PDB file of C-alpha atoms in Angstrom:
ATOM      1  CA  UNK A   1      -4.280 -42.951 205.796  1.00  0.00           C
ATOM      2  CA  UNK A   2      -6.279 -45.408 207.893  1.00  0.00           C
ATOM      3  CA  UNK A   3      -9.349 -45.787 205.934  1.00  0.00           C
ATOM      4  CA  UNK A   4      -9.931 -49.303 204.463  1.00  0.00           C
ATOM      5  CA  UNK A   5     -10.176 -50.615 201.344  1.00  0.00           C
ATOM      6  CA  UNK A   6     -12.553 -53.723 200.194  1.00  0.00           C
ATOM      7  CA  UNK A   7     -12.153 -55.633 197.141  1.00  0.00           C
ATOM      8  CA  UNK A   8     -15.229 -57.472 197.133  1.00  0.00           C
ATOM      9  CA  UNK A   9     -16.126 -60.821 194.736  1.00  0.00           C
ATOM     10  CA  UNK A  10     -20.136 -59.493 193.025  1.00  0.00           C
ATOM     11  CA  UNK A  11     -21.615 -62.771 193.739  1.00  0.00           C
ATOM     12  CA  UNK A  12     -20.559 -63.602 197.192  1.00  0.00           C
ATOM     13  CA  UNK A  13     -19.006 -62.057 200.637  1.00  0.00           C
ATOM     14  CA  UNK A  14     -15.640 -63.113 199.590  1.00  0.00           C
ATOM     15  CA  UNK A  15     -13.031 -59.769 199.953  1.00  0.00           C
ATOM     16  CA  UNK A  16      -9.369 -58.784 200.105  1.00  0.00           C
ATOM     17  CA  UNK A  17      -9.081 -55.460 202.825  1.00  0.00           C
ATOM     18  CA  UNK A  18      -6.004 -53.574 204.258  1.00  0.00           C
ATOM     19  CA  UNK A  19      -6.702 -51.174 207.127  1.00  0.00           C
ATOM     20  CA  UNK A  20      -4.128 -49.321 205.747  1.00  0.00           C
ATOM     21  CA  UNK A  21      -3.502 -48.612 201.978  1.00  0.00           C
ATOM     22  CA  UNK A  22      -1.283 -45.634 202.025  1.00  0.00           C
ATOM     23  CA  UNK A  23       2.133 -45.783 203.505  1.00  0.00           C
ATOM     24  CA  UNK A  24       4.875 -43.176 203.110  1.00  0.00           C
ATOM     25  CA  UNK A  25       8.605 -44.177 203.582  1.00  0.00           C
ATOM     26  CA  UNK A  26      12.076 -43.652 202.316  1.00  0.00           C
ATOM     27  CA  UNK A  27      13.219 -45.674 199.473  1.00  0.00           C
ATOM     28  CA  UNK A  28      15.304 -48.186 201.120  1.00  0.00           C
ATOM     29  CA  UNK A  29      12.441 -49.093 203.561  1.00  0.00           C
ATOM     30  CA  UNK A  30      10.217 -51.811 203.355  1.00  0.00           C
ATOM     31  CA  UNK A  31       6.450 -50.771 202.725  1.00  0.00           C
ATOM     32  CA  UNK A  32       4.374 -53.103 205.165  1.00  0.00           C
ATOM     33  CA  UNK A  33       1.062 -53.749 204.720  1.00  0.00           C
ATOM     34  CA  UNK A  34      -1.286 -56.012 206.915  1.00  0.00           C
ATOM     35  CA  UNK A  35      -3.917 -57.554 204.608  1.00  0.00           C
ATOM     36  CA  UNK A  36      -7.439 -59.959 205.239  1.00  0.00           C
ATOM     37  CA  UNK A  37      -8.350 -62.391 202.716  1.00  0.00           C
ATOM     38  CA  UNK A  38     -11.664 -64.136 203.218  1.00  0.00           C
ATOM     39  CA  UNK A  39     -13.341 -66.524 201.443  1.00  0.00           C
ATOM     40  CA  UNK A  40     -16.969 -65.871 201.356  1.00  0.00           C
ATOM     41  CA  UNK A  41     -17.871 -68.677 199.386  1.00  0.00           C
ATOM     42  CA  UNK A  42     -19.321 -72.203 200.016  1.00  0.00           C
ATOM     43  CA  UNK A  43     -16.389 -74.301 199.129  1.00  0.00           C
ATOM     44  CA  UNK A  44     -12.521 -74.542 199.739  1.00  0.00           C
ATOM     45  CA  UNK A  45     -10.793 -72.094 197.783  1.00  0.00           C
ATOM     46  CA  UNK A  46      -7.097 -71.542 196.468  1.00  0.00           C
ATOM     47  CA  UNK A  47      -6.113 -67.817 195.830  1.00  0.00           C
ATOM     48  CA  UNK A  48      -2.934 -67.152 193.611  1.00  0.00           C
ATOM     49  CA  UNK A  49      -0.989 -63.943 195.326  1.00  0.00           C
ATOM     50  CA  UNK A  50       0.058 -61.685 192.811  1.00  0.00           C
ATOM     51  CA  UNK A  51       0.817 -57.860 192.235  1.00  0.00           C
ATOM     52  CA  UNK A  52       1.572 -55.354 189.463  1.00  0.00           C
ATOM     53  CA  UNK A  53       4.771 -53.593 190.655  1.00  0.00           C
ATOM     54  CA  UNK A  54       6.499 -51.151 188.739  1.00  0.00           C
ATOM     55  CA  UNK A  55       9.790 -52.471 187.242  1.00  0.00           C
ATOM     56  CA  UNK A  56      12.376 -52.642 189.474  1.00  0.00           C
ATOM     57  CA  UNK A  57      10.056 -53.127 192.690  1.00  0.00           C
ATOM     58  CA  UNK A  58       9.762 -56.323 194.987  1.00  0.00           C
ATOM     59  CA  UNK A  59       6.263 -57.291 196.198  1.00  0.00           C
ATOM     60  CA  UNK A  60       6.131 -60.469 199.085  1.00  0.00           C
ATOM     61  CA  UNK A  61       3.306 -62.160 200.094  1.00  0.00           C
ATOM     62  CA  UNK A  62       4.279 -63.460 203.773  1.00  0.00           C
ATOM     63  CA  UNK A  63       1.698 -66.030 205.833  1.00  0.00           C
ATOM     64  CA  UNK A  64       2.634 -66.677 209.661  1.00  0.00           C
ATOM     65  CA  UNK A  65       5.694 -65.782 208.473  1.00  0.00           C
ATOM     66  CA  UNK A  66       6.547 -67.578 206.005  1.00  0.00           C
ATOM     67  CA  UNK A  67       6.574 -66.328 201.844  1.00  0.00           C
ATOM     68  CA  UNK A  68       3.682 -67.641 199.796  1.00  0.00           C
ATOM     69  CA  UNK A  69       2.305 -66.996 196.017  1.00  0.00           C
ATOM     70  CA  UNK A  70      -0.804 -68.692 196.984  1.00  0.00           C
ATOM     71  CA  UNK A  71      -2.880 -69.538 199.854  1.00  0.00           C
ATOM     72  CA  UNK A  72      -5.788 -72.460 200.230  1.00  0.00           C
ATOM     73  CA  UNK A  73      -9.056 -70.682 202.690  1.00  0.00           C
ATOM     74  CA  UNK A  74     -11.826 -73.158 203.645  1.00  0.00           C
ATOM     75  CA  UNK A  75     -15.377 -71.692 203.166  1.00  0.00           C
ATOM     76  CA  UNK A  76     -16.547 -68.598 205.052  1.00  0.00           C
ATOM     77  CA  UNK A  77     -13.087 -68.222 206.969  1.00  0.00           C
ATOM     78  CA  UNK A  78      -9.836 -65.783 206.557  1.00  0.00           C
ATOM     79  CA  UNK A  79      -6.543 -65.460 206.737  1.00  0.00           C
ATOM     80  CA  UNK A  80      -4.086 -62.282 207.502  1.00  0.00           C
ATOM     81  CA  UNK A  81      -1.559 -61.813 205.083  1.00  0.00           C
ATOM     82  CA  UNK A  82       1.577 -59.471 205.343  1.00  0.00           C
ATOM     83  CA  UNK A  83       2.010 -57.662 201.870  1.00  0.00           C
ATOM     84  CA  UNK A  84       5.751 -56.219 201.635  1.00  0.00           C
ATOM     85  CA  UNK A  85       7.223 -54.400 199.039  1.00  0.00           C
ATOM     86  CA  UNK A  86      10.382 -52.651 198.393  1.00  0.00           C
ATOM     87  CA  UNK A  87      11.141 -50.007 196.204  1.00  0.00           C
ATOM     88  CA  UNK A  88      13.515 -49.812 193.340  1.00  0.00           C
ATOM     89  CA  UNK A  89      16.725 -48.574 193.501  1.00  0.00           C
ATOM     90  CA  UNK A  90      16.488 -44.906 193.215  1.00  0.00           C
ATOM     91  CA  UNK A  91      13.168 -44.570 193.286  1.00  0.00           C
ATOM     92  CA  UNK A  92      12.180 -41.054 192.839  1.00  0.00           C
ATOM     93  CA  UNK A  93       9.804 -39.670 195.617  1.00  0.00           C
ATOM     94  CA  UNK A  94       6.311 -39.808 194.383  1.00  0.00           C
ATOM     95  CA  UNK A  95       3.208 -42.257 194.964  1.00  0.00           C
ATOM     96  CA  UNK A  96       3.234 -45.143 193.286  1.00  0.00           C
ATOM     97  CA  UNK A  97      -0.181 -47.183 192.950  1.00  0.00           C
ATOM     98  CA  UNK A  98       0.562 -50.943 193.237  1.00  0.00           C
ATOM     99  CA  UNK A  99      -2.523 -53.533 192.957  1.00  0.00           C
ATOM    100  CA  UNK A 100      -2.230 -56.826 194.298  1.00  0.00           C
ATOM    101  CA  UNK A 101      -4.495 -59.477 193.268  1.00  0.00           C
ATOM    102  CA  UNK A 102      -6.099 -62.825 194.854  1.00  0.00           C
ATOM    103  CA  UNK A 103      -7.211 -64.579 192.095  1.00  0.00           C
ATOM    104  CA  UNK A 104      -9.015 -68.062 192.302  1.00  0.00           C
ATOM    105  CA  UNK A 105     -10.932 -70.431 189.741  1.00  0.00           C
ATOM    106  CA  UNK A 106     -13.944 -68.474 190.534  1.00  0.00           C
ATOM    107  CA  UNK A 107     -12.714 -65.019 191.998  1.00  0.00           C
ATOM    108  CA  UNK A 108     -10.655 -62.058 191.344  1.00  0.00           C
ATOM    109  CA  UNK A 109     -10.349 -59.886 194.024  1.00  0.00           C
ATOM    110  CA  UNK A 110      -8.105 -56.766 193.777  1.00  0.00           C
ATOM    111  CA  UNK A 111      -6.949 -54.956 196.768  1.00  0.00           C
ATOM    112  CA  UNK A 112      -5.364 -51.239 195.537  1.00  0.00           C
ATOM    113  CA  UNK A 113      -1.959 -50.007 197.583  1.00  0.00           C
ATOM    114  CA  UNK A 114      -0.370 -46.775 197.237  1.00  0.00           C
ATOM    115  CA  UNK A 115       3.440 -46.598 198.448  1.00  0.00           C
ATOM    116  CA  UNK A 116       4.605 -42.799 199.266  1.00  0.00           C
ATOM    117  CA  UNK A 117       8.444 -42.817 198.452  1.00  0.00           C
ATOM    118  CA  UNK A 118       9.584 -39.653 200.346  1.00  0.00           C
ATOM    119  CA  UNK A 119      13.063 -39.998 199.361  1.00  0.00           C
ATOM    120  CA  UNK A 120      16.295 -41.963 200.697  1.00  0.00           C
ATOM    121  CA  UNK A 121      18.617 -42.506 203.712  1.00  0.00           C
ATOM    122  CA  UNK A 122      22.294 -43.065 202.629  1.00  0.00           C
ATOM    123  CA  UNK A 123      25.120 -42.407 204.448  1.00  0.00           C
ATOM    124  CA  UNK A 124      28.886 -42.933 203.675  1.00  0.00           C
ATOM    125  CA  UNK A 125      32.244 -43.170 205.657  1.00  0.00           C
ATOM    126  CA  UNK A 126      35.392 -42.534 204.012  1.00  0.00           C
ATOM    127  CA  UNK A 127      38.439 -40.527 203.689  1.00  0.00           C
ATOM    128  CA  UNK A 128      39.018 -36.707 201.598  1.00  0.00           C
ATOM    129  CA  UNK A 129      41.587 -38.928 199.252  1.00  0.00           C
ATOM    130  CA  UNK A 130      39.666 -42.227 199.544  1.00  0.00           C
ATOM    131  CA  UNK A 131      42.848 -44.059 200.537  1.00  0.00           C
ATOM    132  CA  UNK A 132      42.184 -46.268 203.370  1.00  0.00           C
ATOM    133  CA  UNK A 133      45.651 -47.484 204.585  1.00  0.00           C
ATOM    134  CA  UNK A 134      48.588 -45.434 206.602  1.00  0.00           C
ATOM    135  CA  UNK A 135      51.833 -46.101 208.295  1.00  0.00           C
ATOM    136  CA  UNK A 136      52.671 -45.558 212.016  1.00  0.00           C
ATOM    137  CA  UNK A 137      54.756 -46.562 214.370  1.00  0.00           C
ATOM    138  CA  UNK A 138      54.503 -48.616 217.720  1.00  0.00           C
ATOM    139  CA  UNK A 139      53.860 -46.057 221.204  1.00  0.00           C
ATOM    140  CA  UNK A 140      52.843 -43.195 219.036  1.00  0.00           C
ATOM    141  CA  UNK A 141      49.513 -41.921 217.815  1.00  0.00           C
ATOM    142  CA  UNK A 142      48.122 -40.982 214.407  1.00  0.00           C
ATOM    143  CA  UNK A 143      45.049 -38.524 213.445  1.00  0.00           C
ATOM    144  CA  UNK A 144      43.474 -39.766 210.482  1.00  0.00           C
ATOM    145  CA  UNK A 145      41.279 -37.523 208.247  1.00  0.00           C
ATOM    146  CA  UNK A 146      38.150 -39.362 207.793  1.00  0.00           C
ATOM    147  CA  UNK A 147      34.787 -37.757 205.659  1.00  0.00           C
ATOM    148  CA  UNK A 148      31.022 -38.852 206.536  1.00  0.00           C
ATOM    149  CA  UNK A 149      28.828 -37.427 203.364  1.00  0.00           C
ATOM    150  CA  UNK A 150      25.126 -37.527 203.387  1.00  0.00           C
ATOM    151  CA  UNK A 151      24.512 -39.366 200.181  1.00  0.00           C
ATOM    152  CA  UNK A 152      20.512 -39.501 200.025  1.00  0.00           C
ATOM    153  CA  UNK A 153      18.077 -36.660 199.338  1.00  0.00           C
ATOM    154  CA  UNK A 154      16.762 -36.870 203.314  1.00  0.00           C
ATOM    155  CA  UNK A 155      18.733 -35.000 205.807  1.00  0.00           C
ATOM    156  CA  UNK A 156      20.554 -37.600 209.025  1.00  0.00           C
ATOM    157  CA  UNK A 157      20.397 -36.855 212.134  1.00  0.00           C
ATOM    158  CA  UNK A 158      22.131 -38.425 215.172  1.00  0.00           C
ATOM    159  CA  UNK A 159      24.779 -39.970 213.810  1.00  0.00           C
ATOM    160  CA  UNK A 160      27.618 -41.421 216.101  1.00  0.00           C
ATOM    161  CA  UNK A 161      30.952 -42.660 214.938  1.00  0.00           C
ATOM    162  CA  UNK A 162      32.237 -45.999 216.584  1.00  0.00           C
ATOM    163  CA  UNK A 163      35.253 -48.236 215.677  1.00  0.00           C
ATOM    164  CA  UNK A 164      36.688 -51.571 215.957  1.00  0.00           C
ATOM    165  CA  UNK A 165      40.236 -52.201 216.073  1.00  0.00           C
ATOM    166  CA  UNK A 166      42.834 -54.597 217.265  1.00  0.00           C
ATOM    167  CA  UNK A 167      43.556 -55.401 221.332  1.00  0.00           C
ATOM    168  CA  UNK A 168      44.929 -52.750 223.335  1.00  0.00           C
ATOM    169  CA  UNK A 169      44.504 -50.089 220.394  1.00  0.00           C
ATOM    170  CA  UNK A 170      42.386 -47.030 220.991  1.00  0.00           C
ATOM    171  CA  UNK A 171      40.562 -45.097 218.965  1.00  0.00           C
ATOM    172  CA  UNK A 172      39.046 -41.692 219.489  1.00  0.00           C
ATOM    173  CA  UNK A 173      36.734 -39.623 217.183  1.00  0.00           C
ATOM    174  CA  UNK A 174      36.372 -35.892 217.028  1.00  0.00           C
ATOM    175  CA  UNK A 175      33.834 -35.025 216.453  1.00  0.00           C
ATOM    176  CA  UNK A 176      32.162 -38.343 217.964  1.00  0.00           C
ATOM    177  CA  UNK A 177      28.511 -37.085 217.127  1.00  0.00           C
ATOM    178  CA  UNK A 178      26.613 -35.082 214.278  1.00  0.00           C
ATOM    179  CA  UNK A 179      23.535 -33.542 215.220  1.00  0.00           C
ATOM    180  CA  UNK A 180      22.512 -33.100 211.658  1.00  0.00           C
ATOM    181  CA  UNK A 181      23.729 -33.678 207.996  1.00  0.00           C
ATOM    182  CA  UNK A 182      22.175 -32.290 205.345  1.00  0.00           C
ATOM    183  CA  UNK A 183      21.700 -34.159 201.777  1.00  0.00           C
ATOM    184  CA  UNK A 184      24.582 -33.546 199.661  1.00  0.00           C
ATOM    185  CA  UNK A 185      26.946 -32.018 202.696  1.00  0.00           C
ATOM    186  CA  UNK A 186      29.838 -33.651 204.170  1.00  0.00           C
ATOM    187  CA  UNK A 187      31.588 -33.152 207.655  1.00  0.00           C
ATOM    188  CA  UNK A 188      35.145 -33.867 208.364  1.00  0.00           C
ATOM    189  CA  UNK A 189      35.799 -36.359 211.327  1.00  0.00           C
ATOM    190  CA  UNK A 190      39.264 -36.503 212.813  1.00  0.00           C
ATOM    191  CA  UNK A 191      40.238 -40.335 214.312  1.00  0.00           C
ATOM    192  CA  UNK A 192      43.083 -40.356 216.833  1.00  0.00           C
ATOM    193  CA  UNK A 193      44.512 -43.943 216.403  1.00  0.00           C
ATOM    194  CA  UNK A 194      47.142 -44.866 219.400  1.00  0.00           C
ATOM    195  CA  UNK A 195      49.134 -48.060 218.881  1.00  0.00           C
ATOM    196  CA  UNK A 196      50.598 -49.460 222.062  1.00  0.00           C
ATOM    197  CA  UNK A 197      54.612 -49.875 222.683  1.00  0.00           C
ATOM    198  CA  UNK A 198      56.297 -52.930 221.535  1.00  0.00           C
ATOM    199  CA  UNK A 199      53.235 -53.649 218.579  1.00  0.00           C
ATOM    200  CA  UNK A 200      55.015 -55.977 216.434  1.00  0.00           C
ATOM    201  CA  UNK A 201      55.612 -54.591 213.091  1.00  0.00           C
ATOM    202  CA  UNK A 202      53.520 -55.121 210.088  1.00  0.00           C
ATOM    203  CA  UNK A 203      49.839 -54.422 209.174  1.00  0.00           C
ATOM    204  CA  UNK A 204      46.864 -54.773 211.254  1.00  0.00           C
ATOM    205  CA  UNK A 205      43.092 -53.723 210.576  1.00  0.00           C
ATOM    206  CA  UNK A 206      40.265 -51.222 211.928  1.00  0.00           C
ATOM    207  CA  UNK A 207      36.981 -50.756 210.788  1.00  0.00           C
ATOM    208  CA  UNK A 208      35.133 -47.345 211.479  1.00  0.00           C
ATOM    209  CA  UNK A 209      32.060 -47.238 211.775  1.00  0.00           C
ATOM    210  CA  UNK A 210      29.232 -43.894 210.911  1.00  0.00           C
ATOM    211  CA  UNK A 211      25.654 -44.909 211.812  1.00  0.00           C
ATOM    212  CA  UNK A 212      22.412 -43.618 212.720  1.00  0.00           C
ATOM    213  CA  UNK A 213      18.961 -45.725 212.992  1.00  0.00           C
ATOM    214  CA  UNK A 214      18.298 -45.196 208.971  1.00  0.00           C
ATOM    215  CA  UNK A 215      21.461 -45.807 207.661  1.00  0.00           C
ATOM    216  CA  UNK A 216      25.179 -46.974 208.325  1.00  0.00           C
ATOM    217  CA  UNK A 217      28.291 -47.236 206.627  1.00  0.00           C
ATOM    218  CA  UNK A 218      31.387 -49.033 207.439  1.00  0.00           C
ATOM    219  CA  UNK A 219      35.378 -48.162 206.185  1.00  0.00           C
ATOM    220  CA  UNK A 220      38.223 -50.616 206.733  1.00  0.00           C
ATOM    221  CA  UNK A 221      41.301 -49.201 207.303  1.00  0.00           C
ATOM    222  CA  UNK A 222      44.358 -50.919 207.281  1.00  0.00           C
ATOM    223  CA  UNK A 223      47.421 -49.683 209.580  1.00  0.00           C
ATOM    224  CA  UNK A 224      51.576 -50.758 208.824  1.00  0.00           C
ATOM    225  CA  UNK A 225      53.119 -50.359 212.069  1.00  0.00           C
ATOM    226  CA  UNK A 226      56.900 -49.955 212.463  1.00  0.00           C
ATOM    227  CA  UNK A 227      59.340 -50.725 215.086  1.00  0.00           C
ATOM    228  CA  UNK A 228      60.842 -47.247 216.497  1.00  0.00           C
ATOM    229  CA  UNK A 229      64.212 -46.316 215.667  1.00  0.00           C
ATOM    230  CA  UNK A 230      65.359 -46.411 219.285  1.00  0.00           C
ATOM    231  CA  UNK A 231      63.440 -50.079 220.075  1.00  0.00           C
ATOM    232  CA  UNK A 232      65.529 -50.955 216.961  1.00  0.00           C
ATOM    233  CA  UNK A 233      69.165 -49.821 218.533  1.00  0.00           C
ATOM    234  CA  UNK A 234      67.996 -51.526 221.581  1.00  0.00           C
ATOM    235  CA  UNK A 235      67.338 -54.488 220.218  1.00  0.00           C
ATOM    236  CA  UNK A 236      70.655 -54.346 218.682  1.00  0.00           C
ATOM    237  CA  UNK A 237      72.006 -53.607 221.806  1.00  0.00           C
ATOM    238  CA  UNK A 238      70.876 -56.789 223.214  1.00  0.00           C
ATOM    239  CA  UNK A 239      72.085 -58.863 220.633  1.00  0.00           C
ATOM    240  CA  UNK A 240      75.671 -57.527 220.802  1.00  0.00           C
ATOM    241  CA  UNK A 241      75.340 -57.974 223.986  1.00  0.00           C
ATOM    242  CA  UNK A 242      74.494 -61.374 224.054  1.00  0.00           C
ATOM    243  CA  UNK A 243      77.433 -62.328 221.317  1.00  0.00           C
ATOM    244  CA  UNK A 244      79.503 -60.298 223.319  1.00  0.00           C
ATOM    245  CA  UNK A 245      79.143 -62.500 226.570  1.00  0.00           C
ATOM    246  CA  UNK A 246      79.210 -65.747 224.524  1.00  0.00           C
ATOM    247  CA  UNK A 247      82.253 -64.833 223.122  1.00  0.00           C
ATOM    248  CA  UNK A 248      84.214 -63.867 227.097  1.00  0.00           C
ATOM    249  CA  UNK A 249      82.695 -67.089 228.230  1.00  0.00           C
ATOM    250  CA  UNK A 250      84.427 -69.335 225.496  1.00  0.00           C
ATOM    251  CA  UNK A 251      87.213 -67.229 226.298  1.00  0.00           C
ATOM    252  CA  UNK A 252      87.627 -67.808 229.853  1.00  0.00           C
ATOM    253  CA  UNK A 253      86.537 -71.462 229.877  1.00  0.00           C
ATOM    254  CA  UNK A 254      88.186 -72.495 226.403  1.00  0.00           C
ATOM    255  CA  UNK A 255      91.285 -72.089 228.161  1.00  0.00           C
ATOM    256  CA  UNK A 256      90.804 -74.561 230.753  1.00  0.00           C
TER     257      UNK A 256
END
C-alpha cells in the first residue's frame, strides 16, 4: 500500500508520516518502515519513540543508523526515522495493527502501521534417523542418507545443497538442487563422501549445508575413519621388515 499516513499535532504543523504503512512479509522477516518526524512547532523539541506491539513482537526505532527511544528536532525541521519490527515467534499469518507513538511535553503524535504476516520460511537439514556420525574407511567412499524438510507454512524454492569438509575430501550431493519444496514435505538427498588413501585414522568433521535466499540450515556430521585391512598388513610388513634387517646386521657385524 503506498498511500501515506499523517499523524498530525491540532495546534501546530508538527506530524509523524510513513509513505508506506502496510507491509506484508513472512514471519522471520523484518518489517521496515521509513518514517518523517517533524517538528512544527516554535521551539526545540524531544520526542520519546515508543510503540504498542503485540506480546512477543520487537519494535526499533533506528536514526542514521543507530537505535534510539527518543530523538531531540529543533523548530520547524525533521528527521527520517527507520521503524523495524519483528514478529513473534510463530506468528500466525494475519494483519496485525501496531501504533507507534512520538510523544513530547507538548505533543502526541501517533503514526498507525499494519504488518501482513503471510506465513514462515524454515528449512531443515538432517538425516531419516537423525544420527549425524558414521564410520568409513581411508580410499573408499560412503553415501550418506541425508533429509531436507520444509518446516514453515510457505513453500522453498531453489534450494542448493553445499558442504564443507576436511582437505582433499570430496563431497557430492544427489540431488544437488530442489526446484521446489512444499510446506510439510521432505526430499531425500544422497551425499557421496570420498576420503582420500592413507587418511589417518580417527574422526574428522563436515558440515552440510541446505540453503535458499529465505532460509538455511546447517548439519554437522562427524566421520571415524579407519586404516584398511591391507594398509594395516603392510604396515606390518614394514615393521618386520625393519626388525628383520636390524637383527642380520647385528648378526653379521656382532661377530667381528
Amino acid at each position: 500500500m503506498n498511500s501515506q499516513v499523517l499523524a498530525q499535532d491540532q495546534n501546530n504543523a508538527s506530524s509523524f508520516t510513513s509513505r508506506l504503512i502496510n507491509i506484508e512479509a513472512p514471519v522471520n522477516e523484518t518489517f521496515r518502515f521509513q518514517s518523517t518526524l517533524q517538528n512544527g512547532s516554535d521551539k526545540a523539541q524531544v520526542y520519546e519513540l515508543k510503540a504498542n506491539a503485540p506480546q512477543g513482537w520487537r519494535v526499533a526505532f533506528k536514526v542514521q543508523g543507530s537505535r534510539v527511544t527518543s530523538i531531540k528536532i529543533d523548530p520547524d525541521k525533521k528527521e527520517s526515522i527507520n521503524i523495524e519490527i519483528n514478529a513473534a515467534y510463530g506468528a500466525q499469518p494475519s494483519k496485525y495493527k501496531i501504533p507507534v507513538y512520538a510523544t513530547s511535553e507538548n505533543e502526541n503524535l501517533q503514526l498507525d502501521l499494519e504488518a501482513v504476516v503471510k506465513g514462515s520460511y524454515e528449512i531443515e537439514l538432517t538425516t531419516p534417523t537423525g544420527l549425524l556420525s558414521g564410520k568409513i574407511t581411508e580410499g573408499e567412499q560412503k553415501k550418506i542418507r541425508l533429509e531436507v524438510k520444509n518446516k514453515g507454512t510457505l513453500a522453498l524454492e531453489d534450494i542448493t545443497l553445499s558442504s564443507q569438509t576436511p582437505s582433499k575430501w570430496e563431497a557430492t550431493f544427489s540431488p544437488a538442487e530442489i526446484q521446489q519444496l512444499e510446506p510439510g514435505k521432505t526430499t531425500e538427498i544422497i551425499a557421496t563422501m570420498k576420503v582420500p588413501d592413507k587418511t589417518l585414522a580417527g574422526d574428522y568433521i563436515s558440515k552440510f549445508t541446505a540453503k535458499n535466499t529465505a532460509s538455511t540450515s546447517t548439519a554437522t556430521y562427524r566421520m571415524t575413519v579407519k586404516t584398511s585391512v591391507l594398509a594395516g598388513w603392510v604396515g606390518m610388513a614394514v615393521i618386520l621388515l625393519a626388525i628383520g634387517t636390524v637383527v642380520f646386521l647385528i648378526r653379521k657385524f656382532g661377530r667381528r
